[in-house]
Short mmCIF file of C-alpha atoms and ligand atoms in Angstrom, two decimals:
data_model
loop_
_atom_site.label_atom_id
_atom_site.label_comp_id
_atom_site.label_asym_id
_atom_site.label_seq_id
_atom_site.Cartn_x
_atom_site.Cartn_y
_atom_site.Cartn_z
CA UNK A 1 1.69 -25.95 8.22
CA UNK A 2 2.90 -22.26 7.25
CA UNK A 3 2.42 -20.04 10.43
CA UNK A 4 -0.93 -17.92 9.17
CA UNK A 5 -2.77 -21.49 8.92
CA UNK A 6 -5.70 -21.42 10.93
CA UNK A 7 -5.89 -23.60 14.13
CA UNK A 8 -8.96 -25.62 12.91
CA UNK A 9 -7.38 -27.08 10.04
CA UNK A 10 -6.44 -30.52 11.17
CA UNK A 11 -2.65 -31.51 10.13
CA UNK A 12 -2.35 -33.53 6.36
CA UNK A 13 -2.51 -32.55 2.34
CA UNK A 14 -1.79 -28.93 1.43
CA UNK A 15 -2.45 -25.65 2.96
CA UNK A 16 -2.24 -22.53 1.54
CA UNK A 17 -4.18 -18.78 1.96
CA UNK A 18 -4.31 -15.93 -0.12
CA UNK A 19 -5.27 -12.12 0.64
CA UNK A 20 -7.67 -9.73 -0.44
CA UNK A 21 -6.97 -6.73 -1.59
CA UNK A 22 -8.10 -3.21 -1.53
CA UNK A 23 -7.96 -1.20 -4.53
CA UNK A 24 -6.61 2.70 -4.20
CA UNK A 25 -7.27 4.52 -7.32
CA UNK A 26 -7.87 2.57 -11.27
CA UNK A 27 -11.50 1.39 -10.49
CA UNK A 28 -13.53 -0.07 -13.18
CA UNK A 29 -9.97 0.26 -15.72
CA UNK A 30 -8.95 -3.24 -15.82
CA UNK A 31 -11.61 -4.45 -18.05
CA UNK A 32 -10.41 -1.42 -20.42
CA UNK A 33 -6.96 -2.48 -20.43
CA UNK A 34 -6.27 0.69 -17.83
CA UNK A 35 -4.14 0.83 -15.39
CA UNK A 36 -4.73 -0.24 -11.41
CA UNK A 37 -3.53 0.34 -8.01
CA UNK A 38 -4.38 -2.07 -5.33
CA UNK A 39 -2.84 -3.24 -2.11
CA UNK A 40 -3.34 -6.78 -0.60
CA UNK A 41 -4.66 -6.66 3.23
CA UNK A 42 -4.36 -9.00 5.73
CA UNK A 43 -7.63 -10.53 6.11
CA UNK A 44 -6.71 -13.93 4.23
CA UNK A 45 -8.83 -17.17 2.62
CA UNK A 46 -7.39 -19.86 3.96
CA UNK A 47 -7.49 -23.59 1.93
CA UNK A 48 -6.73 -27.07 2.69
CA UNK A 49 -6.98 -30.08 -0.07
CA UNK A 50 -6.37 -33.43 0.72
CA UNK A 51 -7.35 -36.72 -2.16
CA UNK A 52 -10.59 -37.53 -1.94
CA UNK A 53 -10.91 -41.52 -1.36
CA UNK A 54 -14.81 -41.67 -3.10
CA UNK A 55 -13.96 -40.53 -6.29
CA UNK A 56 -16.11 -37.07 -5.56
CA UNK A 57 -15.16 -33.64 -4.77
CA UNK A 58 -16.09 -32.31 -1.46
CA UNK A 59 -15.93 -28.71 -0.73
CA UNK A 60 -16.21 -27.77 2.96
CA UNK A 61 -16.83 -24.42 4.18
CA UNK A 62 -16.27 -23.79 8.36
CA UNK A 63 -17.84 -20.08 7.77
CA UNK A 64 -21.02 -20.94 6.74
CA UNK A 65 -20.02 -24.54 7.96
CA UNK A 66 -21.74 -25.86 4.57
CA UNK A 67 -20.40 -29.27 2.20
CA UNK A 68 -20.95 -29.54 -1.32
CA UNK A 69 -20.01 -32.23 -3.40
CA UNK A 70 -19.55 -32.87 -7.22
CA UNK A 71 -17.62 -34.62 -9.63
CA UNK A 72 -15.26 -34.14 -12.18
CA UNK A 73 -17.73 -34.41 -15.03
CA UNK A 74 -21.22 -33.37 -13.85
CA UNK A 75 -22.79 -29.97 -13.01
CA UNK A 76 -21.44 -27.52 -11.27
CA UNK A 77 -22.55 -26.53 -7.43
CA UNK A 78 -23.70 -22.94 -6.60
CA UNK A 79 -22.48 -20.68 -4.32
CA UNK A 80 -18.36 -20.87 -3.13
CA UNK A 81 -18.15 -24.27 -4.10
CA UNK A 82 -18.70 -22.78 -7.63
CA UNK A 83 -15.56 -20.77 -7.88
CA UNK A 84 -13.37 -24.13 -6.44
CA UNK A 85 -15.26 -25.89 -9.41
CA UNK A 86 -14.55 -23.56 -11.72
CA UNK A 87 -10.40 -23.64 -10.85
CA UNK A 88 -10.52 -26.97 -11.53
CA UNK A 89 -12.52 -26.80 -14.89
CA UNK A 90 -10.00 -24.51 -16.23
CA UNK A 91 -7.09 -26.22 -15.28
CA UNK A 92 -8.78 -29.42 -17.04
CA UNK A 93 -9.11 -26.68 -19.90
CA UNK A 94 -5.36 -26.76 -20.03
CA UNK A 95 -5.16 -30.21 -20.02
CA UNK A 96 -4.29 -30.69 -16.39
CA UNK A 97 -6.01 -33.59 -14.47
CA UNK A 98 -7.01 -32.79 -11.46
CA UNK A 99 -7.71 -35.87 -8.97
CA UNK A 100 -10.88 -36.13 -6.51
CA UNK A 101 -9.98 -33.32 -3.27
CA UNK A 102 -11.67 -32.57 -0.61
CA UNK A 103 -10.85 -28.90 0.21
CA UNK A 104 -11.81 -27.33 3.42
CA UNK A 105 -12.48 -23.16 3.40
CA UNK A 106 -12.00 -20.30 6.23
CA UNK A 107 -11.96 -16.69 5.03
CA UNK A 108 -11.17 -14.13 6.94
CA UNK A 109 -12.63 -11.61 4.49
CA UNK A 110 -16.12 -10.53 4.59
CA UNK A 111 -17.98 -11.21 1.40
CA UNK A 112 -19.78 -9.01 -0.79
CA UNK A 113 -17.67 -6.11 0.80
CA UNK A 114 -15.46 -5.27 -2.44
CA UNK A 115 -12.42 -6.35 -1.11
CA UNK A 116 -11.89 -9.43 -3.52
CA UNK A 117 -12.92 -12.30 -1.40
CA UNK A 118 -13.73 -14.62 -4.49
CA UNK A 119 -10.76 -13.51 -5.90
CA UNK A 120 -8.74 -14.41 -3.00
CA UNK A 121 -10.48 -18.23 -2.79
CA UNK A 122 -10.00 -19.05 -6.43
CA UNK A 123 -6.11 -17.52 -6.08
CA UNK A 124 -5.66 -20.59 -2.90
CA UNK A 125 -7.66 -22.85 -4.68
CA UNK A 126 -5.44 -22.85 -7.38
CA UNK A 127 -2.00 -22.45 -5.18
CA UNK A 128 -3.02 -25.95 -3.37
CA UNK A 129 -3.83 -27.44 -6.60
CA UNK A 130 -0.07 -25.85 -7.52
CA UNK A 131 1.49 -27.33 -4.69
CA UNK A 132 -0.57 -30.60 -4.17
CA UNK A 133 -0.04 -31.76 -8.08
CA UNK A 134 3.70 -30.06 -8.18
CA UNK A 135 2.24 -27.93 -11.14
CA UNK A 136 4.40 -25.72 -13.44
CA UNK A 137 2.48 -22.49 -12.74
CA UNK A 138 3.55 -18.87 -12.00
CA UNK A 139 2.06 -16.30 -10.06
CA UNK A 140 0.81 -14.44 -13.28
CA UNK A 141 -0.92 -17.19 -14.47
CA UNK A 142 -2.84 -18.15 -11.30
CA UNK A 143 -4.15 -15.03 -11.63
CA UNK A 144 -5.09 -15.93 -15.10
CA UNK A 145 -6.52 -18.91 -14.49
CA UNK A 146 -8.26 -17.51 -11.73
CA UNK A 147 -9.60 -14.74 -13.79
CA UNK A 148 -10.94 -17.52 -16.13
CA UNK A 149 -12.75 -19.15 -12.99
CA UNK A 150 -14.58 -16.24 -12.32
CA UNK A 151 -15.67 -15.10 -15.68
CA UNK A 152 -16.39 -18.25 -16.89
CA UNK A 153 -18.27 -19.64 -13.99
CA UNK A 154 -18.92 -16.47 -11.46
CA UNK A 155 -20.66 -14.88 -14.61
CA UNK A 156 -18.94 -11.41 -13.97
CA UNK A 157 -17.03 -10.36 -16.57
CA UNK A 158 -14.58 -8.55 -14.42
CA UNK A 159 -10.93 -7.36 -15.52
CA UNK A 160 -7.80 -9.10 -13.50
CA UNK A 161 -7.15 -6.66 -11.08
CA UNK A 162 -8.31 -8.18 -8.17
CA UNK A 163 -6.64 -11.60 -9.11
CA UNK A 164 -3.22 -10.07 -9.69
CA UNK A 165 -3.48 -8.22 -6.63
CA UNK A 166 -4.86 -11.46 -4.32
CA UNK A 167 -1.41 -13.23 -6.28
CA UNK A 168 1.34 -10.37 -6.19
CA UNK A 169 0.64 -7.92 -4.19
CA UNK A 170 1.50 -7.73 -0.14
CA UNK A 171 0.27 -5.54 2.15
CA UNK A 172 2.85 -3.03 2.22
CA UNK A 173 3.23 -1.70 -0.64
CA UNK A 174 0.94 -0.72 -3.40
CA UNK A 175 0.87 -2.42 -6.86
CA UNK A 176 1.30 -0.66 -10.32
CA UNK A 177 -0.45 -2.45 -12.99
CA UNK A 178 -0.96 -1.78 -16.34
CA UNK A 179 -3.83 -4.30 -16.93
CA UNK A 180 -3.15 -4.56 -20.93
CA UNK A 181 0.69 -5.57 -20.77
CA UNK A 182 0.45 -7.37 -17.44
CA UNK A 183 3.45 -4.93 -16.74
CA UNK A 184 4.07 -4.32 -12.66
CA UNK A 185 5.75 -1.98 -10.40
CA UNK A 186 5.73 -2.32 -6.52
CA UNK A 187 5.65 1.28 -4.88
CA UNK A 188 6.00 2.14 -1.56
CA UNK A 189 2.49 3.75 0.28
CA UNK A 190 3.15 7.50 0.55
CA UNK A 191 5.28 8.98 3.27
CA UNK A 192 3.44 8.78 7.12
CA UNK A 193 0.30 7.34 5.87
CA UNK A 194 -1.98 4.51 6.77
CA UNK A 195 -4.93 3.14 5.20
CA UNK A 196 -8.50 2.97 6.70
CA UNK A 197 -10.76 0.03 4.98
CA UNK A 198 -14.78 0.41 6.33
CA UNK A 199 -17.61 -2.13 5.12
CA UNK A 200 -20.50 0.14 4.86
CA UNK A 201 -22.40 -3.22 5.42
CA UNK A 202 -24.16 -2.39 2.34
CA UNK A 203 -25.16 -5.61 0.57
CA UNK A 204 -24.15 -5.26 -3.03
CA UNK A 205 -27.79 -5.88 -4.79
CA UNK A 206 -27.37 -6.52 -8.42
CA UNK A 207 -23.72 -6.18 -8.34
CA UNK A 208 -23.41 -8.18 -11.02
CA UNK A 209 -25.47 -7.34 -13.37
CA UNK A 210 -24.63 -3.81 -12.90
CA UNK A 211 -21.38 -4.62 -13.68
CA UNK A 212 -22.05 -6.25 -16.76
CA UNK A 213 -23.83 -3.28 -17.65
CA UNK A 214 -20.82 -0.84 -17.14
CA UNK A 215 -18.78 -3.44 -19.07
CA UNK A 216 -20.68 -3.72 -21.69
CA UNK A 217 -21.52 0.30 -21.94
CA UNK A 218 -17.37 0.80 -22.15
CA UNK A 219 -17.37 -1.82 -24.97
CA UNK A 220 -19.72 -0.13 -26.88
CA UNK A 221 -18.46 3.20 -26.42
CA UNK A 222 -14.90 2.49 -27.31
CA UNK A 223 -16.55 0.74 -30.53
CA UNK A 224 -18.18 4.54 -31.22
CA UNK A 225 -14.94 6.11 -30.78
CA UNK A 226 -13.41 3.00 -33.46
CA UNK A 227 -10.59 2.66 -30.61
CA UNK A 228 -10.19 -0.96 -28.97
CA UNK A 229 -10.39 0.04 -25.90
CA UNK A 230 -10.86 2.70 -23.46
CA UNK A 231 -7.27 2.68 -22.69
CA UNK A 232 -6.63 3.34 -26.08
CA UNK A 233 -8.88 7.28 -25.88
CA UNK A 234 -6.05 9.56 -26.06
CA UNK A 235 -7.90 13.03 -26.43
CA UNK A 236 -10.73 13.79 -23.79
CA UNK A 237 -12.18 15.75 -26.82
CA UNK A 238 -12.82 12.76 -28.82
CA UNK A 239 -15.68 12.24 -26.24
CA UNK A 240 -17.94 14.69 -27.04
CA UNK A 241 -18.67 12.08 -30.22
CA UNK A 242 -20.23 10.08 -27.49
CA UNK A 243 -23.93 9.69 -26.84
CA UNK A 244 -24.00 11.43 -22.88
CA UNK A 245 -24.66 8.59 -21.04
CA UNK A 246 -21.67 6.46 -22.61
CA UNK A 247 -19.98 9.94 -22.75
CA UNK A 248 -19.92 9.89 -18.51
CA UNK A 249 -19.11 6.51 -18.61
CA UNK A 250 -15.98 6.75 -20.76
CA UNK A 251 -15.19 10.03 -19.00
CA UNK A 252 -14.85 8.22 -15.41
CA UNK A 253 -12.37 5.79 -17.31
CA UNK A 254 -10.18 7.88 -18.67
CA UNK A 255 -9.75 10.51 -16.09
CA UNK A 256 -9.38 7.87 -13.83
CA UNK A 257 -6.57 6.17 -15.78
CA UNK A 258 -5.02 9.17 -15.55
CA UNK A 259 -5.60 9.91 -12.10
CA UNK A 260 -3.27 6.10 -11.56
CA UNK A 261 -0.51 7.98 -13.63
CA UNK A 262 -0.28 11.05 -11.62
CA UNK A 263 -0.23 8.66 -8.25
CA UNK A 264 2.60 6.89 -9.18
CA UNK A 265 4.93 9.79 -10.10
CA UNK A 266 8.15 10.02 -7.91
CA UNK A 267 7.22 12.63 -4.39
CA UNK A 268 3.50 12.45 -4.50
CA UNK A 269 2.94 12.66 -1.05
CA UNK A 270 -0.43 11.86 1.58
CA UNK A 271 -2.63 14.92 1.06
CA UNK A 272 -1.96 14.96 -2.99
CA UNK A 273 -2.80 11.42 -3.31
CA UNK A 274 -6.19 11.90 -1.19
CA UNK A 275 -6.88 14.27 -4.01
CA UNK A 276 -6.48 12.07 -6.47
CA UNK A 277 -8.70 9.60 -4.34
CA UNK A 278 -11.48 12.16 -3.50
CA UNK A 279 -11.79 13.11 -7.41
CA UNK A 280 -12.08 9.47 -7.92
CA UNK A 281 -14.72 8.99 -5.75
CA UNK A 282 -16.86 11.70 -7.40
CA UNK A 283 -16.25 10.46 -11.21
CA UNK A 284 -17.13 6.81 -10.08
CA UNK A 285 -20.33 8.31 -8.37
CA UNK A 286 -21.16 10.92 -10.88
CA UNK A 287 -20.41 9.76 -14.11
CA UNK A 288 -19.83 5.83 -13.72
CA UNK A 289 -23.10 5.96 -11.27
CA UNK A 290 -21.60 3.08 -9.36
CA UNK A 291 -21.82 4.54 -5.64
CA UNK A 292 -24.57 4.28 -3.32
CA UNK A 293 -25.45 7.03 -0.61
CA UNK A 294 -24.12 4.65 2.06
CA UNK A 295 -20.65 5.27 0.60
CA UNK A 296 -21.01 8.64 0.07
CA UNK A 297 -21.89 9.50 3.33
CA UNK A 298 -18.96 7.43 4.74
CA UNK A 299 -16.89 8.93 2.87
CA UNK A 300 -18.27 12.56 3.96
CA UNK A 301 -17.16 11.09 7.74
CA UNK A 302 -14.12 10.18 6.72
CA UNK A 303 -12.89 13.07 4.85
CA UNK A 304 -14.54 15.28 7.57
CA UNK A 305 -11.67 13.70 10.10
CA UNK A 306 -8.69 15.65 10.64
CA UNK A 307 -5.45 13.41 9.53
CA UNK A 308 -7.65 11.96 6.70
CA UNK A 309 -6.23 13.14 2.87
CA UNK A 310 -8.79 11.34 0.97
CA UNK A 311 -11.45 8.57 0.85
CA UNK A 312 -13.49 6.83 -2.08
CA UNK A 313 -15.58 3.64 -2.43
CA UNK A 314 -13.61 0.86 -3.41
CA UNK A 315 -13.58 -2.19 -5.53
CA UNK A 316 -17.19 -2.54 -7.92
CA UNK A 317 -19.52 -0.21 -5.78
CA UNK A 318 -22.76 -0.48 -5.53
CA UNK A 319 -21.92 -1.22 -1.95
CA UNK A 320 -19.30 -2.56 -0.17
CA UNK A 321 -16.49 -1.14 1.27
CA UNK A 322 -14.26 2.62 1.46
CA UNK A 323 -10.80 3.15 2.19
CA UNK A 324 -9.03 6.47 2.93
CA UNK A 325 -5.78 7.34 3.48
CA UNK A 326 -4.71 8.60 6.75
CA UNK A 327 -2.02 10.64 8.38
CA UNK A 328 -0.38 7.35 10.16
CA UNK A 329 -0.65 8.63 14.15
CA UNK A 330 -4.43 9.31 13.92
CA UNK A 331 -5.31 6.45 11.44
CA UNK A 332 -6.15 4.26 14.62
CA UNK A 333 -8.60 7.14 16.15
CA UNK A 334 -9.94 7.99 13.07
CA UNK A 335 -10.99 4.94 11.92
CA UNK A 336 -13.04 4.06 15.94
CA UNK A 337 -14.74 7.43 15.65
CA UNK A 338 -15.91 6.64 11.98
CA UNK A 339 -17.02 3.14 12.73
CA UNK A 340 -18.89 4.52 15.52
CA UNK A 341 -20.35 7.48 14.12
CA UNK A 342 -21.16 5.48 10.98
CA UNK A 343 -23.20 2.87 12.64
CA UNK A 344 -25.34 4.81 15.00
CA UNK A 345 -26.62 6.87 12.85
CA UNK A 346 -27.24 3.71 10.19
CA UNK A 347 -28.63 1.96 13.18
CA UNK A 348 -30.93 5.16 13.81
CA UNK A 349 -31.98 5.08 10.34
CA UNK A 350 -32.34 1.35 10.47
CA UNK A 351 -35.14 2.14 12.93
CA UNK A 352 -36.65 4.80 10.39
CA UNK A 353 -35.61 7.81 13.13
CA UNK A 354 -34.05 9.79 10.57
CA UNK A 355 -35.11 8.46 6.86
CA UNK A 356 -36.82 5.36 5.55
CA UNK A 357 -34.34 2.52 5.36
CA UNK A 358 -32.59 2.18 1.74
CA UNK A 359 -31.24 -0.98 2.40
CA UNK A 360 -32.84 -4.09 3.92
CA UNK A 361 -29.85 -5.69 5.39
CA UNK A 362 -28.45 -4.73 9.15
CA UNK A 363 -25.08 -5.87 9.40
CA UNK A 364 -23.11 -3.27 11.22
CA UNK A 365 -19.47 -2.62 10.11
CA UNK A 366 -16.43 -2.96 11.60
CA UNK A 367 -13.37 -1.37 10.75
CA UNK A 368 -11.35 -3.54 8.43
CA UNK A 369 -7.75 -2.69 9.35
CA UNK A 370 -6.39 0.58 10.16
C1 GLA B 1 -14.39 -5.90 -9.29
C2 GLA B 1 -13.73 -6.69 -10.42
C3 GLA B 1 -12.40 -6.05 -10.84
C4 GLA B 1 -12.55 -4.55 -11.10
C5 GLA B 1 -13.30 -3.88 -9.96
C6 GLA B 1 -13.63 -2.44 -10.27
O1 GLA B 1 -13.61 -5.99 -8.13
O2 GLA B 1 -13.51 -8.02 -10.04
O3 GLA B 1 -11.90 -6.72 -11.98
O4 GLA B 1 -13.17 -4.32 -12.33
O5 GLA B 1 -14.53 -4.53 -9.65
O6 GLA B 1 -12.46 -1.70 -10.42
#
């Protein structure tokens, strides 16, 4: 049993966990080939598979403390059991048997939050079936495969950021990716800072067909500009071909691309970087419209804290989660005072003191890690 396995995961068959991840700057790039910048955090999905003795797969969650069951052959379940499903479709895709499991979840990640908590299932998933079958399989292509889960069965048709970064990355260091060439650099966090992850406990309605939208609106506009991909715009100029609302909407991509390139450069230190992340947050709520006034406002608190460079939504939007980065001493402070300032006035306008509620659920955040 390796030493993060969780206690209630009785002894026997393989158990592995992967992380989430949160994402620093490069949002909504990797499905343009663009570049990315995520960290993993230590919030982990944990998995256990053992052989099944009835010939069926049984999926067994302790969070929502939910079975499913299917088989090899026949339909697919819904919800988590889903994304297991779908690992093991696309290994059959590559010819690889996989036997009747039963797999038992825990995650440790909130879902829905941004921070890559399919992601993170479908990478374990696919390390038990790795270790439990002795596959031939390398980090880069779990993530692969895993990608393939979730856009072939979670129905978003999401880049492979978040999969690369649930498979390489650790939570010390940040990971350079260029999304096109798979090409990947592990940098160290800038000097004396720490990172603050909040769930604005904003449920992410119509997350994904939003994002199909954006996906598809970044197709279509680097079809307009006769360029394969976003990536590929090499003169902001060029955009002014665009009809506006594509024009925002390849605007956000390439500035942010850019915005990964000047992160990476050798010195940038803490309050340069929270530039970079602050400017981010505005072209992802301005011109990629993919921010909600939860976020904003959490941001506002963040960025309003002394020690605090920089803060942005992170992951998809449309809820979910923020990070900022944080002088290291006050990271702890800042992120208590946030939390708590955050969630009494959300729990005042949960009670319609201040506004009418624009959100129906009332989870109250925590602070992720600090
Ligand atoms: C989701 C997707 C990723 C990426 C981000 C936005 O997390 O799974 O591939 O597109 O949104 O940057």
């Amino acid at each position: 049993m390796s030493d993060d396995t969780p206690r209630f995961f009785a002894g026997g068959g393989v158990q592995v966990s992967a992380p989430g991840r949160v994402n620093l700057l490069g949002e909504h790039t990797d499905y343009n080939d663009g570049y990315v910048l995520p960290v993993a955090i230590p919030q982990r999905t944990y998995v256990q598979a053992t052989p099944s003795a009835d010939g069926r797969f049984h999926v067994y969650s302790s969070n929502l403390d939910e079975s499913a069951e299917f088989t090899a052959d026949g339909e697919l379940p819904d919800g988590y059991a889903r994304y297991v499903a779908g690992c093991i479709h696309v290994l059959r895709g590559h010819g690889i048997a996989v036997p009747p499991l039963s797999i038992s979840l825990h995650s440790g990640l909130p879902m829905g939050a941004g921070l890559s908590s399919s992601a993170a299932l479908e990478v374990a998933v696919l390390r038990a079936l790795r270790q439990l079958l002795n596959l031939d399989l390398d980090d880069v292509q779990i993530a692969q495969y895993a990608q393939a889960a979730e856009t072939r069965y979670g129905g978003v048709q999401c880049g492979i950021m978040d999969q690369m970064a649930s498979s390489l990355a650790d939570t010390g260091h940040m990971l350079f990716l260029d999304t096109r060439t798979l090409e990947r650099r592990v940098l160290p966090m800038p000097a004396n800072t720490e990172l603050i992850v909040i769930d604005s406990g904003v449920a992410r309605t119509l997350a994904t067909s939003k994002y199909n939208e954006r996906h598809a609106e970044c197709r279509e506009a680097a079809r307009l500009l006769g360029v394969p991909m976003l990536r590929d715009v090499a003169d902001m100029a060029a955009l002014d071909a665009l009809p506006p609302l594509l024009k925002k909407r390849a605007r956000h991509v390439v500035t942010e691309n850019a915005r990964v390139l000047a992160a990476i450069v050798d010195g940038v230190d803490g309050p340069a970087f929270g530039e970079l992340m602050n400017a981010s947050h505005a072209s992802l709520r301005d011109d990629y419209e993919v921010s909600v006034p939860a976020l904003d406002t959490l941001c506002d608190m963040l960025r309003a804290e002394a020690g605090v460079y920089g803060a942005r939504l992170t992951g998809a939007g449309f809820g979910g989660a923020c990070v900022a980065l944080c002088e290291k001493p006050r990271a702890a402070a800042v992120a208590t005072a946030v939390t708590e300032r955050y969630n009494r006035d959300r729990l005042l306008q949960l009670a319609g003191v201040l506004l009418p509620t624009p959100d129906a659920e009332t989870e109250l955040p925590q602070p992720l890690f600090d």
